[in-house]
PDB file of C-alpha atoms in Angstrom:
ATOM      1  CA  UNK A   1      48.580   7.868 -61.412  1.00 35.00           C
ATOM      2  CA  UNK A   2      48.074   5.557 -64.283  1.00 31.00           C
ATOM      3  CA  UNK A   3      51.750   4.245 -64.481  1.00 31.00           C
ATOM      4  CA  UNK A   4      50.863   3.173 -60.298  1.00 32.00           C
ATOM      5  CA  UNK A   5      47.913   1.863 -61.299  1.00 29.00           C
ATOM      6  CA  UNK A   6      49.529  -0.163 -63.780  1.00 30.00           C
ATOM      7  CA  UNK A   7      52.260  -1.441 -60.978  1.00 30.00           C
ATOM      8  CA  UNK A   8      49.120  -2.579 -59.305  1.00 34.00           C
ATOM      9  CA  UNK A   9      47.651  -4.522 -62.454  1.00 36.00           C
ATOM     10  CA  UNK A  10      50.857  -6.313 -62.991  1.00 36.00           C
ATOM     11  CA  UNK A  11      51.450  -7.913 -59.790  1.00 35.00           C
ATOM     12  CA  UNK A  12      50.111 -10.176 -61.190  1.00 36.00           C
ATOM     13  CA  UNK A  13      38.771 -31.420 -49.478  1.00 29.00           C
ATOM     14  CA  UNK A  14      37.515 -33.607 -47.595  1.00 29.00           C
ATOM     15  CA  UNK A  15      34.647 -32.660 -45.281  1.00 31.00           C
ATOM     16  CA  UNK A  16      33.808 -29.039 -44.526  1.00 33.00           C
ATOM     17  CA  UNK A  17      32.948 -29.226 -41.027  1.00 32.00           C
ATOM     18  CA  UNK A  18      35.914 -31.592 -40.593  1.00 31.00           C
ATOM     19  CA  UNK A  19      38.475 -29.574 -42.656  1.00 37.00           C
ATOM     20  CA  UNK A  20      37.977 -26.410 -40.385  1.00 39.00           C
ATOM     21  CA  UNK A  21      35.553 -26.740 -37.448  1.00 38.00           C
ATOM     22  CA  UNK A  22      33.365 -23.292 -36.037  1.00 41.00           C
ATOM     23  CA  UNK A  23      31.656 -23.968 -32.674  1.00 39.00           C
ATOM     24  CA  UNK A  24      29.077 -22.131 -30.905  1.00 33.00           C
ATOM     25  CA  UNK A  25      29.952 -21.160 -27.147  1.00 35.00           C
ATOM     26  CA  UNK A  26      29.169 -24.483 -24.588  1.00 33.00           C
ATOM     27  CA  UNK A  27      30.657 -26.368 -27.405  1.00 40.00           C
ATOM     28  CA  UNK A  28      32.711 -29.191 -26.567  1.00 37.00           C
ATOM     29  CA  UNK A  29      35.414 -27.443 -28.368  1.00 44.00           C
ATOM     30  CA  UNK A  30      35.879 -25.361 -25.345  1.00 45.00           C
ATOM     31  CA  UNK A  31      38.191 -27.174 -24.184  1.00 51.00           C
ATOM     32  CA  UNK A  32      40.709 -26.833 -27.190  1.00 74.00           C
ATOM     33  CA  UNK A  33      43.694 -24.859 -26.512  1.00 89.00           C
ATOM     34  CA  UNK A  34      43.543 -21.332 -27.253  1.00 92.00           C
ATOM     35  CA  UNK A  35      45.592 -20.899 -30.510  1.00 92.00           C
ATOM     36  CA  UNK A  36      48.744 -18.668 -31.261  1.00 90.00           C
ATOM     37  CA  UNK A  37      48.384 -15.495 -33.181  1.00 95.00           C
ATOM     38  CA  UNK A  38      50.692 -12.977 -34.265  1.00 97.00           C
ATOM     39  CA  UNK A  39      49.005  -9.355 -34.819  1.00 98.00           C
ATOM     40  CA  UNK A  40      49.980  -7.338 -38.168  1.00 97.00           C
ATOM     41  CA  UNK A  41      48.582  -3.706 -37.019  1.00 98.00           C
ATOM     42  CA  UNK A  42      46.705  -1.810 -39.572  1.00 98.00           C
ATOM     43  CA  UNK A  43      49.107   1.820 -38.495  1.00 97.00           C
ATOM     44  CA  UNK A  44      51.818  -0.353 -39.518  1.00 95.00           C
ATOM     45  CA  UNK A  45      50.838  -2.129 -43.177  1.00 94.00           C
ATOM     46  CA  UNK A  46      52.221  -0.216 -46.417  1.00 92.00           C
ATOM     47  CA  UNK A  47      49.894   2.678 -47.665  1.00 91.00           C
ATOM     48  CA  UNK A  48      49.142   4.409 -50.800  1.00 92.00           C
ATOM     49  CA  UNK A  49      46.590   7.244 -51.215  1.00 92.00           C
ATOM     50  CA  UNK A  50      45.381   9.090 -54.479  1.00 89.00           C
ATOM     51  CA  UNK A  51      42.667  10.454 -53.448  1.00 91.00           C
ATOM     52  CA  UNK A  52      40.153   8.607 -54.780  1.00 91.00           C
ATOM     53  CA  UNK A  53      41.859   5.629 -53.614  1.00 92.00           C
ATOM     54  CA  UNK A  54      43.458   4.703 -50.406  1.00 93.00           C
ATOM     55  CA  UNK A  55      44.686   1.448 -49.194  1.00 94.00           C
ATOM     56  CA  UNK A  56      47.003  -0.617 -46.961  1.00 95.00           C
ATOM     57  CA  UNK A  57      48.303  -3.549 -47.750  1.00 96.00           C
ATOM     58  CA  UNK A  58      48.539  -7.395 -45.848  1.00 97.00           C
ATOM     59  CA  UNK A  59      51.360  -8.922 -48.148  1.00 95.00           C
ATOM     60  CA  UNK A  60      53.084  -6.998 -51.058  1.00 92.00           C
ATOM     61  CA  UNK A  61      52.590  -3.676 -51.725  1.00 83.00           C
ATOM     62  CA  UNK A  62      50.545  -3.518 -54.964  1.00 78.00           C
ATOM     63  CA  UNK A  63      51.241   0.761 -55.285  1.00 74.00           C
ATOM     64  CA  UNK A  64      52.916   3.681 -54.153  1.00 74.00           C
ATOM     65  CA  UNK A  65      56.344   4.201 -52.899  1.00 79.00           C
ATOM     66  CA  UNK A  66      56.407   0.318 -51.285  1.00 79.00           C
ATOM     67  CA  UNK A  67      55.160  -1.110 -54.593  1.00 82.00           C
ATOM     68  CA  UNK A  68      56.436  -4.982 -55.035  1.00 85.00           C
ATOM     69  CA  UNK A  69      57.882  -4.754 -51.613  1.00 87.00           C
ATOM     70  CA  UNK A  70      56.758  -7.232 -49.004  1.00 89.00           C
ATOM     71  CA  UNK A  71      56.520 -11.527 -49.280  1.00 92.00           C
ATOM     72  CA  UNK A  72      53.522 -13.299 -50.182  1.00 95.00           C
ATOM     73  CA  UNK A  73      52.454 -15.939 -47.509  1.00 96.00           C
ATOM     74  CA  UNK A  74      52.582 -18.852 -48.846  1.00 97.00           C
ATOM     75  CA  UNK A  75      49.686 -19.120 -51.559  1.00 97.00           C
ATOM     76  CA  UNK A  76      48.671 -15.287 -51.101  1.00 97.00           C
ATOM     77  CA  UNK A  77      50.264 -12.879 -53.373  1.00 96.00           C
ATOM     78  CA  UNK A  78      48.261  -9.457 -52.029  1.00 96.00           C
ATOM     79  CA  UNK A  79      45.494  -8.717 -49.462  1.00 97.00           C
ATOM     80  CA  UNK A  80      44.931  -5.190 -49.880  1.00 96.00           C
ATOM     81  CA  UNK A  81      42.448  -3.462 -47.548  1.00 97.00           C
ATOM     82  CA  UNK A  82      41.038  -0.705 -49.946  1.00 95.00           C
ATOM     83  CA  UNK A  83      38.158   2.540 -49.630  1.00 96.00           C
ATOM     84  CA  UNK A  84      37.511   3.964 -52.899  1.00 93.00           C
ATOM     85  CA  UNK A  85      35.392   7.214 -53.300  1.00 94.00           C
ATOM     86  CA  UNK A  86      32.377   7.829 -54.674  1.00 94.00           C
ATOM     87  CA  UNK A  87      31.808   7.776 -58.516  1.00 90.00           C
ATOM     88  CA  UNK A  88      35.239   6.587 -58.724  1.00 88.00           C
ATOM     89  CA  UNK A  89      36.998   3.416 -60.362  1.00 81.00           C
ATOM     90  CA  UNK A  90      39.943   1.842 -61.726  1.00 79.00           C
ATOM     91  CA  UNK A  91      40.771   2.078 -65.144  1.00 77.00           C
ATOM     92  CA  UNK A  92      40.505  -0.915 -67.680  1.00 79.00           C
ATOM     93  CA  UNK A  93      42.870  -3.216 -66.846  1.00 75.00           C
ATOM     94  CA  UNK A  94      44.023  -7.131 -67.985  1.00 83.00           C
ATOM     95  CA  UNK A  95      44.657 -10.009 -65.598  1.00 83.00           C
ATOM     96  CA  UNK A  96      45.158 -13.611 -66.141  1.00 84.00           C
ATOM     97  CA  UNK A  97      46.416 -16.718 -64.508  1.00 91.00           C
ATOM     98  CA  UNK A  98      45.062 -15.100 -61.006  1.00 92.00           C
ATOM     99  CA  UNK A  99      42.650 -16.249 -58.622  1.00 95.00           C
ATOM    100  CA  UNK A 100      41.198 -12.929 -57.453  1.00 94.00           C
ATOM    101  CA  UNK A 101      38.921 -12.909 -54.331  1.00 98.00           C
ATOM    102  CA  UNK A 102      36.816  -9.308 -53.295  1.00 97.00           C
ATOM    103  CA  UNK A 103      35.210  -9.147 -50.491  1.00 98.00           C
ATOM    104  CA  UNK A 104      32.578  -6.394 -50.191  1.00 97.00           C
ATOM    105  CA  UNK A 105      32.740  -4.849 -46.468  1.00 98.00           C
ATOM    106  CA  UNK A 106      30.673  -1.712 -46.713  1.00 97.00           C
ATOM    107  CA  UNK A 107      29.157   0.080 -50.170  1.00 96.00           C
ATOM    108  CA  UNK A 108      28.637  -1.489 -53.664  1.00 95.00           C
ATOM    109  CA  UNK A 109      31.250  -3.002 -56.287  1.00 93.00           C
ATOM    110  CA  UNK A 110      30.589  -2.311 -59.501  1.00 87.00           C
ATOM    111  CA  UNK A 111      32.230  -4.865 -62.158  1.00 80.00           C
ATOM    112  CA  UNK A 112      32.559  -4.943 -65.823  1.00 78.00           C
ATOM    113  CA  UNK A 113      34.851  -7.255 -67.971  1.00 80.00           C
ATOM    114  CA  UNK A 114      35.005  -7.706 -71.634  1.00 79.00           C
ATOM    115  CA  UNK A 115      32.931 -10.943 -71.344  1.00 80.00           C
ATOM    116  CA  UNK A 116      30.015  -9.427 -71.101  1.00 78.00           C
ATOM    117  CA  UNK A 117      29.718  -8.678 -67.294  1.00 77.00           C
ATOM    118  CA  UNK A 118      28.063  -6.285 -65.676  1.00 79.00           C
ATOM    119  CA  UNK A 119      27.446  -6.751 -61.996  1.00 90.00           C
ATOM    120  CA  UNK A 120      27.197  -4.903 -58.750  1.00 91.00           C
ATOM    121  CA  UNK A 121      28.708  -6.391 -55.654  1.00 94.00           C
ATOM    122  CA  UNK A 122      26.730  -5.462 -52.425  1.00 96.00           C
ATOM    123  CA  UNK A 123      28.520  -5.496 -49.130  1.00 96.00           C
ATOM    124  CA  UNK A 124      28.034  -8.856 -47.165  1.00 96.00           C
ATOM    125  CA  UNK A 125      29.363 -10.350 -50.640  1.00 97.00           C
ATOM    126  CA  UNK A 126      32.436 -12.208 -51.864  1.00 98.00           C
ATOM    127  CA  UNK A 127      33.291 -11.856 -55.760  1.00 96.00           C
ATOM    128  CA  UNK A 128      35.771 -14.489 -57.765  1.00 96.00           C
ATOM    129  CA  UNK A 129      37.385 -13.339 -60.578  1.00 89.00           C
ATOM    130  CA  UNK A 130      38.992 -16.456 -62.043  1.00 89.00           C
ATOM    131  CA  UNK A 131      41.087 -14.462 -64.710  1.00 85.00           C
ATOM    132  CA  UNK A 132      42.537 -17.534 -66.130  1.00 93.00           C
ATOM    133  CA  UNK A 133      43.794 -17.363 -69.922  1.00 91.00           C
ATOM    134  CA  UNK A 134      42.728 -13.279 -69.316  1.00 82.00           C
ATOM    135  CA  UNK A 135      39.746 -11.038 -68.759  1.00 85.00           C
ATOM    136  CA  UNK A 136      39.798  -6.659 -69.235  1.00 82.00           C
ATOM    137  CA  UNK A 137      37.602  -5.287 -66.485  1.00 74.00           C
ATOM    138  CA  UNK A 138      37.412  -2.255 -64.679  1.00 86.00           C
ATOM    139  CA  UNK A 139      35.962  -2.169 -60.823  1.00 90.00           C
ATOM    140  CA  UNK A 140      34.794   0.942 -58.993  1.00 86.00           C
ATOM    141  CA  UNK A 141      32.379   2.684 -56.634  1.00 92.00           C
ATOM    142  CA  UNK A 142      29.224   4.367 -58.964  1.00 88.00           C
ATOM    143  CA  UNK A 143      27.237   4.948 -56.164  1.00 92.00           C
ATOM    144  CA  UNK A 144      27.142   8.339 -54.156  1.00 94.00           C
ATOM    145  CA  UNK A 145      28.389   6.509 -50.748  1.00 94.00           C
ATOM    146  CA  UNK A 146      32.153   5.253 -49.842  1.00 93.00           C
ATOM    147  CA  UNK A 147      33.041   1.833 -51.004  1.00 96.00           C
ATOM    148  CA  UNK A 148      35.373  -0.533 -48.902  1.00 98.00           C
ATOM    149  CA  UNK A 149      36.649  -3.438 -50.007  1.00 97.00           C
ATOM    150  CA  UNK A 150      39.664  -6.612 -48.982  1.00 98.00           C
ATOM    151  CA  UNK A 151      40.736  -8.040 -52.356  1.00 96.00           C
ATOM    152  CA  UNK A 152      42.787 -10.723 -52.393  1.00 97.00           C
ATOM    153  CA  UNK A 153      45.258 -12.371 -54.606  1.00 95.00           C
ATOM    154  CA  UNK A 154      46.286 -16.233 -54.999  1.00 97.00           C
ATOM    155  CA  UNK A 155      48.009 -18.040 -57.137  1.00 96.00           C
ATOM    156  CA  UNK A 156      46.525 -20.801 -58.797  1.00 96.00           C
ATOM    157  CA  UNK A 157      47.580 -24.027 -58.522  1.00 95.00           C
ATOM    158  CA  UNK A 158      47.062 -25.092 -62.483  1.00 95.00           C
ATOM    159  CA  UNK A 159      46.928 -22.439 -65.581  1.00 93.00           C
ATOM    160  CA  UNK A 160      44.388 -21.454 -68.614  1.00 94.00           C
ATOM    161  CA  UNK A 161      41.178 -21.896 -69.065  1.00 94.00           C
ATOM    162  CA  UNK A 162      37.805 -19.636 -69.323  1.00 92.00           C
ATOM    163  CA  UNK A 163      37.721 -17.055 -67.154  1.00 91.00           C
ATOM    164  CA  UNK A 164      34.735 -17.180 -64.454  1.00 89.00           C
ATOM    165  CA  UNK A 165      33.653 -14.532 -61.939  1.00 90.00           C
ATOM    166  CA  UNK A 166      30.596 -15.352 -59.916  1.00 94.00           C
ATOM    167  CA  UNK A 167      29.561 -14.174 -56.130  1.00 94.00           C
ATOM    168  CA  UNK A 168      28.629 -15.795 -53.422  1.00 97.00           C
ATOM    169  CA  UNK A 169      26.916 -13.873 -49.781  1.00 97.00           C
ATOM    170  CA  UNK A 170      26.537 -15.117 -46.244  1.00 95.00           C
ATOM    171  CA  UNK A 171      23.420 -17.310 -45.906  1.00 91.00           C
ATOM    172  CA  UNK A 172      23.425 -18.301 -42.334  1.00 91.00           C
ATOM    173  CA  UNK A 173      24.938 -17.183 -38.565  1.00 90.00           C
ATOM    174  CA  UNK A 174      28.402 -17.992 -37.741  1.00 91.00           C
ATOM    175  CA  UNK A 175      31.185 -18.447 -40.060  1.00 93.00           C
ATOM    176  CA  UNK A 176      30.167 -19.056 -44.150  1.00 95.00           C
ATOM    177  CA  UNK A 177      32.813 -21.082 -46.234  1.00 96.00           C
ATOM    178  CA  UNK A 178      32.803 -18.857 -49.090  1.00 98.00           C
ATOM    179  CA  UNK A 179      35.614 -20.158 -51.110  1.00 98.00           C
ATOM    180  CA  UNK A 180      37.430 -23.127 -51.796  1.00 98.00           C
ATOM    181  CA  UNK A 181      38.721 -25.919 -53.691  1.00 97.00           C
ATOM    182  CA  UNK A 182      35.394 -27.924 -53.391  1.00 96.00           C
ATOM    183  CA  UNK A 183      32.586 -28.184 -51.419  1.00 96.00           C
ATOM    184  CA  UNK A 184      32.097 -24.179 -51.590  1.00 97.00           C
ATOM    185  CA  UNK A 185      30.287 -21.572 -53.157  1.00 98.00           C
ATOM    186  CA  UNK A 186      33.052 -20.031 -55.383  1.00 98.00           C
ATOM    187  CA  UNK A 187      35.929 -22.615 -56.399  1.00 98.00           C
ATOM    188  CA  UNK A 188      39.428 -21.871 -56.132  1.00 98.00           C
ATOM    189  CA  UNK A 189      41.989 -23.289 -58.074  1.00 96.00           C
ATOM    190  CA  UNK A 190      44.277 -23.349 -55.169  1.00 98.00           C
ATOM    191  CA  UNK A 191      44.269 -25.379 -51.460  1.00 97.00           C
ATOM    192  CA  UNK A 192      42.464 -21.657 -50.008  1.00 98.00           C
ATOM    193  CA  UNK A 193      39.396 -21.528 -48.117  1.00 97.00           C
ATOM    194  CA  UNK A 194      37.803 -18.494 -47.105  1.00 97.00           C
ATOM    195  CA  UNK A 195      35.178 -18.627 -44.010  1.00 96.00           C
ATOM    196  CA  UNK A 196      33.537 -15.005 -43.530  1.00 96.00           C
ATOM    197  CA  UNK A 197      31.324 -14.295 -40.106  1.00 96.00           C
ATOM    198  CA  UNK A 198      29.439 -11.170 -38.757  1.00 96.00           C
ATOM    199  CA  UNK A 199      29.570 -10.484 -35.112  1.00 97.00           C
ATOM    200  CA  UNK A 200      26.611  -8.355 -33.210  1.00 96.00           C
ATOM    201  CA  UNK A 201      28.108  -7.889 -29.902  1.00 97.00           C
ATOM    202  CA  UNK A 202      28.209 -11.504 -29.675  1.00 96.00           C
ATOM    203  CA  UNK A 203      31.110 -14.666 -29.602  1.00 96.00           C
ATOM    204  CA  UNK A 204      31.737 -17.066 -31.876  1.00 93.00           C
ATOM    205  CA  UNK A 205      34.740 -19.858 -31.201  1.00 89.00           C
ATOM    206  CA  UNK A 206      37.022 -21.588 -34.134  1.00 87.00           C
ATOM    207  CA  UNK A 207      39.305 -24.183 -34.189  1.00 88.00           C
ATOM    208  CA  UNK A 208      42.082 -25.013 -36.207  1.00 93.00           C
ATOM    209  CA  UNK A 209      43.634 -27.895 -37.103  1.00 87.00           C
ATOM    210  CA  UNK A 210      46.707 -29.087 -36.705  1.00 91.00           C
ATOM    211  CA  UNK A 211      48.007 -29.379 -40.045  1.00 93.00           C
ATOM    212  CA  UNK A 212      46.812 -25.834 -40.840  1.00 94.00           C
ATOM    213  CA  UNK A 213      47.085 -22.337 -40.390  1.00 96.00           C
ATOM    214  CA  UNK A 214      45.065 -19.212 -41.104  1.00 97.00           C
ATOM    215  CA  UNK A 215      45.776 -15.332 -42.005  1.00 98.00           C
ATOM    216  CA  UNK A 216      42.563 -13.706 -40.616  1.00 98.00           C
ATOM    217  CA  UNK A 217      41.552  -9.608 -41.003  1.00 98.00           C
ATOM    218  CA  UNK A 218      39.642  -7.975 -38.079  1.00 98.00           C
ATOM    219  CA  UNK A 219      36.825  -5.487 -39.443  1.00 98.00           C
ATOM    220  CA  UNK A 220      35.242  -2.837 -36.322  1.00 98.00           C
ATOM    221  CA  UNK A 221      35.598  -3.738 -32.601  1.00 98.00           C
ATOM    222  CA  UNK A 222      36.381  -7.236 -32.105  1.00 98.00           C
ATOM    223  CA  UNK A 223      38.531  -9.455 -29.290  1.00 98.00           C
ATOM    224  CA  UNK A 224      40.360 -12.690 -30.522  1.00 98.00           C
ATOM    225  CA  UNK A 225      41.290 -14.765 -27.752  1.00 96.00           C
ATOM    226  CA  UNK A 226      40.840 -11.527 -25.279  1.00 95.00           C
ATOM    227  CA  UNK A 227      43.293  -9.524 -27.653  1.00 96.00           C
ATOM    228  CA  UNK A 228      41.293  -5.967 -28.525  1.00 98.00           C
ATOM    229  CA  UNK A 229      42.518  -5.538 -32.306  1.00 98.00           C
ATOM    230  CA  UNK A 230      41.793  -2.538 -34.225  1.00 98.00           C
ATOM    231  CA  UNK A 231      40.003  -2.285 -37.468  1.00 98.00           C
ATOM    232  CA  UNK A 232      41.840  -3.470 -40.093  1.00 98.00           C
ATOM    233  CA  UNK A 233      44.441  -5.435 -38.319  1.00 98.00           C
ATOM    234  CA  UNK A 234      45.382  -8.991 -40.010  1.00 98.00           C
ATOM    235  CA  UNK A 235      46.810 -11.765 -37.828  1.00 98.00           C
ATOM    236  CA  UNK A 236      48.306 -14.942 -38.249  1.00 97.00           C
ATOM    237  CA  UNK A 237      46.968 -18.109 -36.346  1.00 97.00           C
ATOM    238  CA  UNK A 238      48.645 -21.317 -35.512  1.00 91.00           C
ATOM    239  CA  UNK A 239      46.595 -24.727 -34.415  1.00 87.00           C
ATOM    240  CA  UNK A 240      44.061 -24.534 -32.073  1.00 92.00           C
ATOM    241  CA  UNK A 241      41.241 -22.334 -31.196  1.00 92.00           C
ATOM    242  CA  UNK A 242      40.295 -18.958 -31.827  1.00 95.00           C
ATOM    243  CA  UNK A 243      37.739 -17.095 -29.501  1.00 95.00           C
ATOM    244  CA  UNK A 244      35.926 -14.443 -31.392  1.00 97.00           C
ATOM    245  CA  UNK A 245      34.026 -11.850 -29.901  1.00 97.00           C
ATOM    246  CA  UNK A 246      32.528  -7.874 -30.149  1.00 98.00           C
ATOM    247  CA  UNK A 247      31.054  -6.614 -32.999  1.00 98.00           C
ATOM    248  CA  UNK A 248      32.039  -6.337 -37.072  1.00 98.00           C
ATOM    249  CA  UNK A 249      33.581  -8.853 -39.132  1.00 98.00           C
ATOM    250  CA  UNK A 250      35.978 -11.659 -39.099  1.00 98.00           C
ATOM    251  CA  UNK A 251      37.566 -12.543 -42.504  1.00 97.00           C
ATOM    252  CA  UNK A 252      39.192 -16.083 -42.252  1.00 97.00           C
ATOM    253  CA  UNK A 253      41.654 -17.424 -44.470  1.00 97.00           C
ATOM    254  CA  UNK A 254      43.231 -20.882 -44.345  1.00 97.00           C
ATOM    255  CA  UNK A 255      46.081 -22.884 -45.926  1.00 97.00           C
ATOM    256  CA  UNK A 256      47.788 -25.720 -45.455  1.00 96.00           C
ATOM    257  CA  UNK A 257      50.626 -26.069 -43.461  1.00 93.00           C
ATOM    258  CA  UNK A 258      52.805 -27.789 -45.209  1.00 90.00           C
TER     259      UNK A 258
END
């Protein structure tokens, strides 16, 4: 288990409301064209389970039989879609040169790094790791409930450095830029923005722009443009506009096109 483990370990603006525009239904974004998405089903994503650990993975496989299989897309390296058990965690581990994103979707994260961090993760939260020239840390579930978790992997766009790991939680209704190059809670070192939204058997539209594209992950019972994905299913979405609606979580990623 610890030689996986290790597999895992190694793998490694502008305007907001311009860059990537979230309208509220009667909008006159409305009349956008509905954009282009290509479903990646969660039954058909890479999986690993250990017991204490399951999880499927978006990109490459980070363990298991499929480990180091798969292709990053574009700027993301992994997006695996984890569930750890109770009172369980990974061991120590290194990282560096990594722009590490964990988004919290049900339970607690607990963190601790060798800079002196000790800090619990509730769900509703996003956590950067900014390993940079390195951090140790171990992350697990030391609570008596299940943990779920999306962490995600990007490669930074410069090298070195302190490491930093701060958090950042949805403060308002609709979609939250969470992370980003500038003008966002958590900075990236990378042309990556993150937009996270909660849906309570409700809609909520998106559009987006032309010169961009977005990898998004469905969490519980949601409909993008009329399409019923399951939970867990990732998707990837051209120009144009994206019309969310049911109830869970939407977990928005965007890049550049070019």
């Amino acid at each position: 288990m610890k030689k996986r483990f290790l597999v895992f370990a190694g793998i490694g603006i502008l305007s907001v409301a311009a860059l990537f525009h979230f309208a509220i239904l009667g909008d006159s974004s409305m009349n956008s064209k509905l954009s282009e998405i290509q479903v990646r089903p969660y039954s058909q994503l890479p999986e690993m389970n250990l017991g204490w650990l399951s999880l499927k993975d978006h990109f490459i496989a980070t363990v298991g039989p499929y480990s180091g299989r798969g292709e990053q897309l574009k700027n993301l390296l992994v997006l695996a879609d984890a569930k750890i058990q109770p009172k369980s965690r990974f061991p120590d581990h290194p990282h560096n040169d990594m722009e590490i994103l964990t988004w919290v979707v049900h339970g607690k994260l607990q963190h601790l790094d060798d800079k002196g961090t000790n800090q619990e993760v509730p769900a509703g939260h996003l956590q950067l790791m900014s390993a940079r020239d390195g951090i140790f840390h171990a992350e697990g579930n030391s609570s008596n409930e299940s943990l779920r978790l999306l962490q995600i992997w990007i490669n930074p766009n410069s090298k070195g450095g302190t490491p930093v790991v701060q958090t950042a939680g949805l403060d308002k209704k609709g979609f939250n830029l969470l992370a980003g190059p500038e003008n966002a809670p958590l900075i990236l070192r990378q042309n990556v923005w993150m937009y996270v939204a909660k849906f309570e058997n409700d809609e909520q539209l998106c559009e987006i722009p032309e010169d961009k594209f977005a990898y998004a992950v469905s969490i519980g019972k949601l409909a993008w443009n009329d399409k019923d994905l399951k939970d867990g299913d990732g998707l990837v979405a051209q120009n144009g506009m994206l019309s969310i609606k049911g109830t869970g979580q939407a977990i928005v990623i965007l890049q550049n096109r070019n």
